[in-house]
mmCIF file of C-alpha atoms in Angstrom:
data_model
loop_
_atom_site.group_PDB
_atom_site.id
_atom_site.type_symbol
_atom_site.label_atom_id
_atom_site.label_comp_id
_atom_site.label_asym_id
_atom_site.label_seq_id
_atom_site.Cartn_x
_atom_site.Cartn_y
_atom_site.Cartn_z
ATOM 1 C CA MET A 20 34.328 126.591 -28.862
ATOM 2 C CA SER A 21 37.254 126.481 -26.669
ATOM 3 C CA ASP A 22 35.781 123.521 -24.708
ATOM 4 C CA PHE A 23 35.808 121.470 -28.264
ATOM 5 C CA TRP A 24 39.526 122.161 -28.871
ATOM 6 C CA LEU A 25 40.168 121.117 -25.431
ATOM 7 C CA LEU A 26 38.097 117.750 -26.138
ATOM 8 C CA ILE A 27 40.106 117.236 -29.299
ATOM 9 C CA GLU A 28 43.289 117.706 -27.573
ATOM 10 C CA LEU A 29 42.325 115.264 -24.537
ATOM 11 C CA GLY A 30 41.599 112.875 -27.238
ATOM 12 C CA PHE A 31 44.782 113.495 -29.249
ATOM 13 C CA SER A 32 46.836 113.645 -25.866
ATOM 14 C CA HIS A 33 45.056 110.309 -24.751
ATOM 15 C CA VAL A 34 46.705 108.516 -27.474
ATOM 16 C CA TRP A 35 49.953 110.026 -27.401
ATOM 17 C CA ASP A 36 50.255 110.033 -23.323
ATOM 18 C CA LEU A 37 53.680 107.953 -22.946
ATOM 19 C CA GLN A 38 52.446 106.886 -19.369
ATOM 20 C CA GLY A 39 49.473 105.016 -20.915
ATOM 21 C CA TYR A 40 51.830 103.653 -23.585
ATOM 22 C CA ASP A 41 49.348 100.684 -24.088
ATOM 23 C CA HIS A 42 47.383 102.602 -26.796
ATOM 24 C CA LEU A 43 50.557 103.305 -28.759
ATOM 25 C CA LEU A 44 51.660 99.814 -28.610
ATOM 26 C CA PHE A 45 48.313 98.612 -29.793
ATOM 27 C CA LEU A 46 48.545 100.743 -32.723
ATOM 28 C CA VAL A 47 51.996 99.720 -33.472
ATOM 29 C CA ALA A 48 50.878 96.170 -33.427
ATOM 30 C CA LEU A 49 47.845 96.906 -35.561
ATOM 31 C CA CYS A 50 50.100 99.058 -38.338
ATOM 32 C CA LEU A 51 52.841 96.546 -38.373
ATOM 33 C CA PRO A 52 51.708 94.414 -41.283
ATOM 34 C CA PHE A 53 50.921 97.235 -43.616
ATOM 35 C CA SER A 54 52.668 98.819 -46.288
ATOM 36 C CA SER A 55 51.998 102.336 -47.675
ATOM 37 C CA ARG A 56 49.992 101.127 -50.258
ATOM 38 C CA GLN A 57 47.594 99.527 -47.995
ATOM 39 C CA TRP A 58 46.709 102.708 -46.080
ATOM 40 C CA LYS A 59 42.896 102.488 -46.878
ATOM 41 C CA PRO A 60 42.375 99.073 -45.207
ATOM 42 C CA LEU A 61 44.638 100.434 -42.329
ATOM 43 C CA LEU A 62 42.405 103.559 -42.143
ATOM 44 C CA TRP A 63 39.340 101.367 -41.659
ATOM 45 C CA LEU A 64 40.822 99.173 -38.739
ATOM 46 C CA ILE A 65 41.893 102.296 -37.024
ATOM 47 C CA THR A 66 38.477 103.786 -37.402
ATOM 48 C CA CYS A 67 37.019 100.674 -36.074
ATOM 49 C CA PHE A 68 39.105 101.034 -33.053
ATOM 50 C CA THR A 69 37.934 104.332 -32.719
ATOM 51 C CA ILE A 70 34.544 103.387 -32.851
ATOM 52 C CA GLY A 71 34.675 100.695 -30.165
ATOM 53 C CA HIS A 72 36.585 103.140 -28.215
ATOM 54 C CA SER A 73 33.840 105.702 -28.230
ATOM 55 C CA LEU A 74 31.046 103.066 -27.775
ATOM 56 C CA SER A 75 32.391 101.992 -24.573
ATOM 57 C CA LEU A 76 32.840 105.680 -23.663
ATOM 58 C CA ILE A 77 29.095 106.216 -24.377
ATOM 59 C CA PHE A 78 28.041 103.052 -22.468
ATOM 60 C CA ALA A 79 30.067 103.805 -19.478
ATOM 61 C CA SER A 80 29.143 107.600 -19.540
ATOM 62 C CA LEU A 81 25.348 106.530 -19.678
ATOM 63 C CA GLU A 82 25.825 103.663 -17.239
ATOM 64 C CA VAL A 83 24.480 101.257 -19.682
ATOM 65 C CA VAL A 84 27.336 98.983 -18.861
ATOM 66 C CA ALA A 85 29.586 98.548 -15.918
ATOM 67 C CA VAL A 86 32.765 96.473 -16.334
ATOM 68 C CA SER A 87 35.188 95.648 -13.647
ATOM 69 C CA SER A 88 38.461 97.572 -13.875
ATOM 70 C CA ILE A 89 40.269 94.626 -12.498
ATOM 71 C CA TRP A 90 39.254 92.871 -15.766
ATOM 72 C CA ILE A 91 39.755 95.777 -18.135
ATOM 73 C CA GLU A 92 43.331 96.421 -16.976
ATOM 74 C CA PHE A 93 43.990 92.815 -17.465
ATOM 75 C CA LEU A 94 42.325 92.510 -21.074
ATOM 76 C CA ILE A 95 43.965 95.709 -22.262
ATOM 77 C CA PRO A 96 47.352 94.037 -22.540
ATOM 78 C CA VAL A 97 46.018 90.597 -23.569
ATOM 79 C CA SER A 98 44.423 92.563 -26.529
ATOM 80 C CA ILE A 99 47.796 94.101 -27.650
ATOM 81 C CA ALA A 100 49.686 91.045 -27.108
ATOM 82 C CA ALA A 101 46.637 89.098 -29.092
ATOM 83 C CA THR A 102 47.341 91.630 -31.855
ATOM 84 C CA ALA A 103 51.195 90.956 -31.710
ATOM 85 C CA VAL A 104 50.645 87.244 -31.741
ATOM 86 C CA TYR A 105 48.456 87.279 -34.568
ATOM 87 C CA ASN A 106 51.164 89.312 -36.461
ATOM 88 C CA LEU A 107 53.660 86.485 -35.629
ATOM 89 C CA ILE A 108 51.292 83.650 -37.092
ATOM 90 C CA TYR A 109 50.489 85.820 -40.151
ATOM 91 C CA ALA A 110 53.882 87.262 -40.785
ATOM 92 C CA LYS A 111 54.128 85.777 -44.252
ATOM 93 C CA ALA A 112 50.621 87.188 -45.451
ATOM 94 C CA VAL A 113 51.761 90.926 -45.603
ATOM 95 C CA GLY A 114 49.044 93.412 -44.945
ATOM 96 C CA PHE A 115 45.353 93.497 -44.435
ATOM 97 C CA ARG A 116 44.029 89.821 -44.571
ATOM 98 C CA ASN A 117 40.659 90.439 -46.122
ATOM 99 C CA ASN A 118 38.800 89.384 -43.310
ATOM 100 C CA GLN A 119 35.881 90.753 -41.564
ATOM 101 C CA LEU A 120 36.891 88.836 -38.187
ATOM 102 C CA VAL A 121 39.983 91.175 -38.019
ATOM 103 C CA MET A 122 37.778 94.195 -38.050
ATOM 104 C CA TRP A 123 35.374 92.944 -35.519
ATOM 105 C CA VAL A 124 38.186 91.819 -33.242
ATOM 106 C CA THR A 125 39.624 95.578 -33.557
ATOM 107 C CA LEU A 126 36.166 97.028 -32.648
ATOM 108 C CA PHE A 127 36.152 94.622 -29.589
ATOM 109 C CA PHE A 128 39.541 95.814 -28.560
ATOM 110 C CA GLY A 129 38.518 99.310 -28.887
ATOM 111 C CA LEU A 130 35.746 98.715 -26.476
ATOM 112 C CA VAL A 131 38.006 97.175 -24.182
ATOM 113 C CA HIS A 132 40.489 100.015 -24.202
ATOM 114 C CA GLY A 133 37.619 102.511 -24.276
ATOM 115 C CA PHE A 134 36.518 101.219 -20.954
ATOM 116 C CA GLY A 135 39.747 101.376 -19.612
ATOM 117 C CA PHE A 136 39.506 105.179 -20.138
ATOM 118 C CA ALA A 137 35.935 105.724 -18.958
ATOM 119 C CA GLY A 138 36.546 106.841 -15.512
ATOM 120 C CA TYR A 139 38.752 109.870 -16.854
ATOM 121 C CA PHE A 140 35.870 110.833 -19.111
ATOM 122 C CA GLU A 141 33.909 111.749 -15.872
ATOM 123 C CA LEU A 142 36.142 114.780 -15.898
ATOM 124 C CA ILE A 143 35.127 115.533 -19.568
ATOM 125 C CA ARG A 144 31.461 115.397 -18.627
ATOM 126 C CA ASP A 145 32.236 118.319 -16.140
ATOM 127 C CA LEU A 146 32.470 120.724 -19.129
ATOM 128 C CA GLU A 147 29.230 122.572 -20.166
ATOM 129 C CA GLN A 148 28.806 120.897 -23.275
ATOM 130 C CA PRO A 149 26.380 118.221 -24.386
ATOM 131 C CA LEU A 150 27.598 114.674 -23.761
ATOM 132 C CA TRP A 151 27.233 113.675 -27.344
ATOM 133 C CA SER A 152 29.338 116.735 -28.776
ATOM 134 C CA SER A 153 31.888 115.948 -26.034
ATOM 135 C CA LEU A 154 32.083 112.374 -27.123
ATOM 136 C CA LEU A 155 32.115 113.252 -30.791
ATOM 137 C CA PHE A 156 35.123 115.864 -30.434
ATOM 138 C CA PHE A 157 37.081 113.455 -28.118
ATOM 139 C CA ALA A 158 36.783 110.805 -30.447
ATOM 140 C CA PHE A 159 37.816 113.218 -33.240
ATOM 141 C CA GLY A 160 41.106 113.999 -31.259
ATOM 142 C CA ILE A 161 41.652 110.278 -30.832
ATOM 143 C CA GLU A 162 40.946 109.406 -34.452
ATOM 144 C CA SER A 163 43.516 112.318 -35.493
ATOM 145 C CA ALA A 164 46.098 111.127 -33.116
ATOM 146 C CA GLN A 165 46.046 107.419 -34.394
ATOM 147 C CA ILE A 166 45.997 108.575 -38.036
ATOM 148 C CA VAL A 167 49.170 110.475 -37.478
ATOM 149 C CA LEU A 168 50.639 107.423 -35.618
ATOM 150 C CA GLY A 169 49.468 105.160 -38.625
ATOM 151 C CA THR A 170 51.083 107.500 -41.056
ATOM 152 C CA LEU A 171 54.264 107.481 -38.912
ATOM 153 C CA MET A 172 54.380 103.705 -38.902
ATOM 154 C CA LEU A 173 53.604 103.272 -42.552
ATOM 155 C CA LEU A 174 56.742 105.817 -43.210
ATOM 156 C CA LEU A 175 58.848 103.941 -40.765
ATOM 157 C CA SER A 176 58.006 100.676 -42.494
ATOM 158 C CA TYR A 177 58.731 102.306 -45.648
ATOM 159 C CA VAL A 178 62.134 103.470 -44.683
ATOM 160 C CA VAL A 179 62.934 100.101 -42.727
ATOM 161 C CA LEU A 180 61.900 97.794 -45.765
ATOM 162 C CA ASN A 181 62.707 100.117 -48.809
ATOM 163 C CA VAL A 182 65.778 102.452 -47.732
ATOM 164 C CA PHE A 183 67.454 99.997 -45.502
ATOM 165 C CA ASN A 184 66.314 97.117 -47.551
ATOM 166 C CA ARG A 185 65.004 94.891 -44.580
ATOM 167 C CA ASN A 186 62.912 91.714 -44.823
ATOM 168 C CA ARG A 187 59.325 92.560 -44.063
ATOM 169 C CA ARG A 188 58.551 89.301 -42.565
ATOM 170 C CA ASN A 189 61.596 89.763 -39.976
ATOM 171 C CA TRP A 190 60.355 93.381 -39.583
ATOM 172 C CA ILE A 191 57.028 92.195 -38.286
ATOM 173 C CA LEU A 192 58.384 89.169 -36.403
ATOM 174 C CA VAL A 193 60.831 91.098 -34.367
ATOM 175 C CA LEU A 194 58.504 94.264 -33.546
ATOM 176 C CA SER A 195 55.866 91.822 -32.565
ATOM 177 C CA SER A 196 58.033 89.893 -30.344
ATOM 178 C CA VAL A 197 59.234 93.193 -28.612
ATOM 179 C CA ILE A 198 55.592 94.185 -28.101
ATOM 180 C CA ILE A 199 54.936 90.693 -26.551
ATOM 181 C CA GLY A 200 58.004 91.022 -24.259
ATOM 182 C CA ILE A 201 57.145 94.289 -23.030
ATOM 183 C CA LEU A 202 53.573 92.970 -22.191
ATOM 184 C CA LEU A 203 54.161 89.345 -20.740
ATOM 185 C CA PRO A 204 55.189 90.807 -17.242
ATOM 186 C CA ILE A 205 52.140 93.173 -17.330
ATOM 187 C CA ILE A 206 49.751 90.393 -18.211
ATOM 188 C CA ILE A 207 50.973 88.221 -15.515
ATOM 189 C CA GLU A 208 51.149 91.165 -13.012
ATOM 190 C CA ARG A 209 47.335 92.034 -13.765
ATOM 191 C CA TRP A 210 45.945 88.371 -13.753
ATOM 192 C CA PRO A 211 42.954 88.552 -11.967
#
């Protein structure tokens, strides 16, 4: 049973690893347009991302799909920047834009991010657990960490917008612009 807790902890710490801040940046960009009353659609998006992330780990672990790490390392910051740009474009349309495309794109971005972690997952395969249970508990750790971050983002947004009485549109525009500013040099550096 201790291996299961290790897998959950690895999934949780994967999200909160400050050296791999790309996961955090993506989730911040994903959460930005949502208010605390819109936690359900945000939870769906977070879960779509986890599903995509888990699917790519399954594909890589079973050697069903092999993707060039050069392209993955490039597409990860591109996916985050694309989410932030989407926020800039739709900053007036606050919250979840009831759009199936957003969910599918989030799932795809989860696939991309999962392939970026697939090499590290080889260490997890060395545990004496069935692959399916390792993936399940690791995914549970990832989902838990993402829900914690989503909750913190909703609380932060609530404080900024309601306590400090800031404009929602400006909040989204500023943070999305900061995220893009962080990622542009990385995207240029990783251009294949």
